[in-house]
XYZ file of C-alpha atoms in Angstrom:
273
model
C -51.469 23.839 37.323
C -52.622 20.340 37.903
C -56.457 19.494 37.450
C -57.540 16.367 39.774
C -59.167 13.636 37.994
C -62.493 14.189 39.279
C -62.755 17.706 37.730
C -64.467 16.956 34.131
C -65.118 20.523 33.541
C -68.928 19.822 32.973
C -69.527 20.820 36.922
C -69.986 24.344 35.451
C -72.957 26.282 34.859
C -74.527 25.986 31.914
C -74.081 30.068 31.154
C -70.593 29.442 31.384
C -70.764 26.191 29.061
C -72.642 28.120 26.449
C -70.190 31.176 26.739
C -67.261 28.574 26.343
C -68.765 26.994 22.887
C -67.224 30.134 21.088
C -64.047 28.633 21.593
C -62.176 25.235 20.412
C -64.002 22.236 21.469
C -60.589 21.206 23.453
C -59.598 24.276 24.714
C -63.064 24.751 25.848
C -62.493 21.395 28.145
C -59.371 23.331 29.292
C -60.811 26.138 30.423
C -63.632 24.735 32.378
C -61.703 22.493 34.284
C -59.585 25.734 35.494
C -62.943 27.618 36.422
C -64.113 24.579 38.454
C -61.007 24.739 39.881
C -61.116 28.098 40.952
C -65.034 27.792 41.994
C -63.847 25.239 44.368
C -60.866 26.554 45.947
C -61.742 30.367 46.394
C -63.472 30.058 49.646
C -61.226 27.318 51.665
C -57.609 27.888 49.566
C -58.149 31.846 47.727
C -54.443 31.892 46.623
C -54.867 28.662 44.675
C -58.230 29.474 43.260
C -56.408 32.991 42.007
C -53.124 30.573 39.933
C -56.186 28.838 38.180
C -58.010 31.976 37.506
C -54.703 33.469 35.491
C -54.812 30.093 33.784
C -57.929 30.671 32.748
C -57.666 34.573 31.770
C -54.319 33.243 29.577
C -56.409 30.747 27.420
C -59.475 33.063 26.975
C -59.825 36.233 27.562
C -62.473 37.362 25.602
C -64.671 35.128 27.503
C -66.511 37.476 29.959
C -67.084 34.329 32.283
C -63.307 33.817 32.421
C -62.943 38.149 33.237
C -65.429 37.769 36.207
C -63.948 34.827 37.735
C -60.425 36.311 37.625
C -61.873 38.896 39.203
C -63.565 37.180 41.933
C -60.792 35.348 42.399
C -58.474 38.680 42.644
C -60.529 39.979 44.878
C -60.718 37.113 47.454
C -56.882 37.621 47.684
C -57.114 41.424 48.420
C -55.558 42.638 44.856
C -58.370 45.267 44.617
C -56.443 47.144 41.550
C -56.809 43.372 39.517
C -59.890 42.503 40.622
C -61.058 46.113 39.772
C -60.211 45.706 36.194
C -61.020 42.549 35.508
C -65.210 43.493 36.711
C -64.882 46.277 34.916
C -63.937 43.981 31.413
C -66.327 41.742 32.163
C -68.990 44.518 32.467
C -67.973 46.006 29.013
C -68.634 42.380 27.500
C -72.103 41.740 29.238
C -73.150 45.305 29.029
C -74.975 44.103 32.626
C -74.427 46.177 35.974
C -74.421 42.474 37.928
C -70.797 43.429 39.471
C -71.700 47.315 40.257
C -71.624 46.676 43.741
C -68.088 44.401 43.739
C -66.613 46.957 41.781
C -67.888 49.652 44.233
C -66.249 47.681 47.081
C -62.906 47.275 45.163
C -62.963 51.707 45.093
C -62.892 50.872 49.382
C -60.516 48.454 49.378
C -58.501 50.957 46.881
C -58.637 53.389 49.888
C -61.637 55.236 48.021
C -64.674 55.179 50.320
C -66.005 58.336 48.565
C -65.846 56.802 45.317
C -67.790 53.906 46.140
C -70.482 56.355 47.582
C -70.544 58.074 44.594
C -71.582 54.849 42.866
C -73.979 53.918 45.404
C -75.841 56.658 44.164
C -75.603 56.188 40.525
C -78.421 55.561 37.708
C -76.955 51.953 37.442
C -78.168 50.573 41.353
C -81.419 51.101 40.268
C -80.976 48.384 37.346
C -80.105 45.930 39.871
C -81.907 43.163 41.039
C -83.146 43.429 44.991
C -80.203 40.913 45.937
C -77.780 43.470 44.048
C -79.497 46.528 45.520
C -78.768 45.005 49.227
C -75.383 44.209 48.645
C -74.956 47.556 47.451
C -76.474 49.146 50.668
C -73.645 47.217 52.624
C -71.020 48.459 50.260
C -72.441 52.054 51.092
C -72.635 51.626 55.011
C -69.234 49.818 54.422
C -67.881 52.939 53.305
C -69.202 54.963 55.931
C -67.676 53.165 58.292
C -64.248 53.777 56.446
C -64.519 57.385 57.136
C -65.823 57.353 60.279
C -69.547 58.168 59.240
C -70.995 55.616 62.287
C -74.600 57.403 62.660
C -74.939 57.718 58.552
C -74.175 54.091 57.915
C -76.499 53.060 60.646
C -79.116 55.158 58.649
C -77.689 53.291 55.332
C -78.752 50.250 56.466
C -81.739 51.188 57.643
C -84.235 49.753 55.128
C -87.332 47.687 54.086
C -85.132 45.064 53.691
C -83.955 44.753 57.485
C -87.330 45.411 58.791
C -88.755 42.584 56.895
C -89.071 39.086 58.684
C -88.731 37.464 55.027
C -85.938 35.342 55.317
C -83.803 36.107 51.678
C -80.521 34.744 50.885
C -78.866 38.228 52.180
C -80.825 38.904 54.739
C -78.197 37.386 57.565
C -75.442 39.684 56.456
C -77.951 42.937 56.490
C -78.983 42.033 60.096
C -75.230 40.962 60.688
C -73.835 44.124 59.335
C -76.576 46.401 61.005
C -75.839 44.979 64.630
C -71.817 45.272 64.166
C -72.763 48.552 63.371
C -74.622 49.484 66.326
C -72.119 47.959 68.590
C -69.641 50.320 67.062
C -71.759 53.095 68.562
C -71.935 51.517 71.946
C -75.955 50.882 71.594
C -74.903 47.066 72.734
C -78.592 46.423 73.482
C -79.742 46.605 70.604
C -76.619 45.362 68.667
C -77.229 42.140 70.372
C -80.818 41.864 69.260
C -79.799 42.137 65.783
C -77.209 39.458 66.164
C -79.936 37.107 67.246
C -82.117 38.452 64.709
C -79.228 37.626 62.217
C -78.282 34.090 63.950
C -82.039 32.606 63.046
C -81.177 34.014 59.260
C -78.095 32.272 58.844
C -79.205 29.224 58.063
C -75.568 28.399 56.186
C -73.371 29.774 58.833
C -72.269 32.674 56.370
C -71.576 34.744 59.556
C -69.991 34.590 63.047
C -73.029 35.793 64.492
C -73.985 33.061 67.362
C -69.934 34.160 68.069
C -70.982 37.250 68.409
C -73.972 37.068 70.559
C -72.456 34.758 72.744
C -69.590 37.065 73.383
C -71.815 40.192 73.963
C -73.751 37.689 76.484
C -70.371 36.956 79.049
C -69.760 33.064 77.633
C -66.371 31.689 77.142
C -65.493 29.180 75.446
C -63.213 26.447 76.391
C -60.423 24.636 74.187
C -60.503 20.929 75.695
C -58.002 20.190 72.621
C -55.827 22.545 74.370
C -56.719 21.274 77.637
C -55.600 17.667 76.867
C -52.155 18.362 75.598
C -51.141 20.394 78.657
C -52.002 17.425 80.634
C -50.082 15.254 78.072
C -47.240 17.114 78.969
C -47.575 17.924 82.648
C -44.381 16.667 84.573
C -45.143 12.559 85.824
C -44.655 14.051 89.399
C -47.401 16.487 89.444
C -49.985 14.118 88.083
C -51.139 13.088 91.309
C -52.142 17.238 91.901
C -55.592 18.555 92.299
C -56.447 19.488 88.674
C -55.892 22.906 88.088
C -58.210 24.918 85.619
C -55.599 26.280 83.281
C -57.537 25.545 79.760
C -57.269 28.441 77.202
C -59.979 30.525 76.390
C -60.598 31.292 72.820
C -61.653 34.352 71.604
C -64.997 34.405 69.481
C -64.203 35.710 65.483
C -64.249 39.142 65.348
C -66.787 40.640 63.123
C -66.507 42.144 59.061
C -67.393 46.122 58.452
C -70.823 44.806 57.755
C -70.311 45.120 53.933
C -70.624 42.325 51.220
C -70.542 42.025 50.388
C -70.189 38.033 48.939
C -69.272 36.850 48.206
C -70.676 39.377 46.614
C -69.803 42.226 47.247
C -70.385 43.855 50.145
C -70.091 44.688 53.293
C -67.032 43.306 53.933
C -67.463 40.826 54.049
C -64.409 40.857 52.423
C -62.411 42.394 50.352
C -63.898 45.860 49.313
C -64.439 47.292 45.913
């Protein structure tokens, strides 16, 4: 696939670099241009990112860098099974638990909510880091939701973490997730005070939560794109005719389970482990 000319391969992290020095000094080059490739694509263009990810998992393998990147990039375009594997690789050549919680959201987008409980509750969350033991109580309530547990993933949620007025780098999609989740229970009062609790987190826009809020508050929004081209193509005889108010009304983003999960893993945020 074809590398622009801006992409050196040194825009990587300098982990990754050293990881990379095990191998030839030009394949190296090779494969770092390929993960910058896919670090850059996976949000905007996922199905791109994912081609540059296999090219990077065909010139090194054994590089656990490579493993977790194909798997990120597997999972951003839903193939759960791939994505599944390739954490679990990476995890055998770190020896770390960092990708527990994506590979417990892989088991829900397998179809296996239980299984991903069962590994919220394994000895391995409590190696995690706070940021991994969050997205990890997303996957959880995540997979509540999936079988219909509304109450107990409410309760999942339910932690120091939310309570907190410490704004962390996860707390958005904890408030986020914790509000979609009361909405689901028709407690729309308080939903909506947790999406304006998680609107003046999300400093980055990771969520649709000011979407969200304003749609639980009666505001529509109006398409004046839209607007303009049905008056570029009104008939010339009608142009002299009161203006009528016929501008389309879009439809704020509906909202993810509530798990991460990332972007990370979580409450889907995305594709589930």
């Amino acid at each position: 696939m074809p590398i622009p000319e801006d992409v050196t391969g040194d825009e990587i992290d300098k982990d990754v670099r050293q990881e990379l020095q095990s191998l030839p000094k030009t394949l190296a080059e090779d494969v770092a241009k390929n993960l910058v490739m896919v670090a850059r694509l996976i949000d905007e263009e996922p199905e791109r990112a994912y081609g540059y990810s296999r090219v990077a998992l065909r010139l090194a393998s054994r590089v656990a860098a490579v493993r977790e990147a194909a798997g990120f990039a597997a999972y951003a375009t839903q193939k759960y099974s791939e994505a599944l594997a390739e954490f679990r690789a990476a995890r055998r050549m770190t020896g770390t638990v960092d990708l527990w919680p994506m590979m417990a959201d892989c088991e829900r987008g397998l179809g296996r909510p239980e299984k991903a409980l069962d590994m919220a509750g394994a000895p391995e969350v409590q190696k995690l880091d706070k940021a991994g033991q969050v997205e990890m109580r997303l996957v959880a309530a995540g997979a509540r939701r999936d079988m219909d547990q509304l109450d107990a993933a409410i309760v999942t949620l339910q932690s120091p973490e939310l309570a907190s007025n410490s704004v962390q780098p996860w707390t958005a999609r904890l408030r986020y997730a914790y509000a979609d989740a009361l909405l689901a229970v028709g407690r729309e009062s308080e939903a909506r005070e947790w999406f304006a609790k998680a609107v003046e987190a999300d400093r980055d826009g990771s969520t649709d939560a000011s979407d969200r809020l304003a749609e639980l508050d009666g505001v529509e929004f109006v398409d004046a794109l839209h607007e303009d081209e049905d008056e570029a193509e009104a008939p010339a005889e009608t142009a002299a005719e009161p203006a009528k108010a016929d501008a389309d009304t879009s439809e704020s983003a509906s909202a993810n389970d509530g798990d991460a999960e990332s972007t990370a893993p979580a409450e889907d945020d995305g594709d589930k482990d």
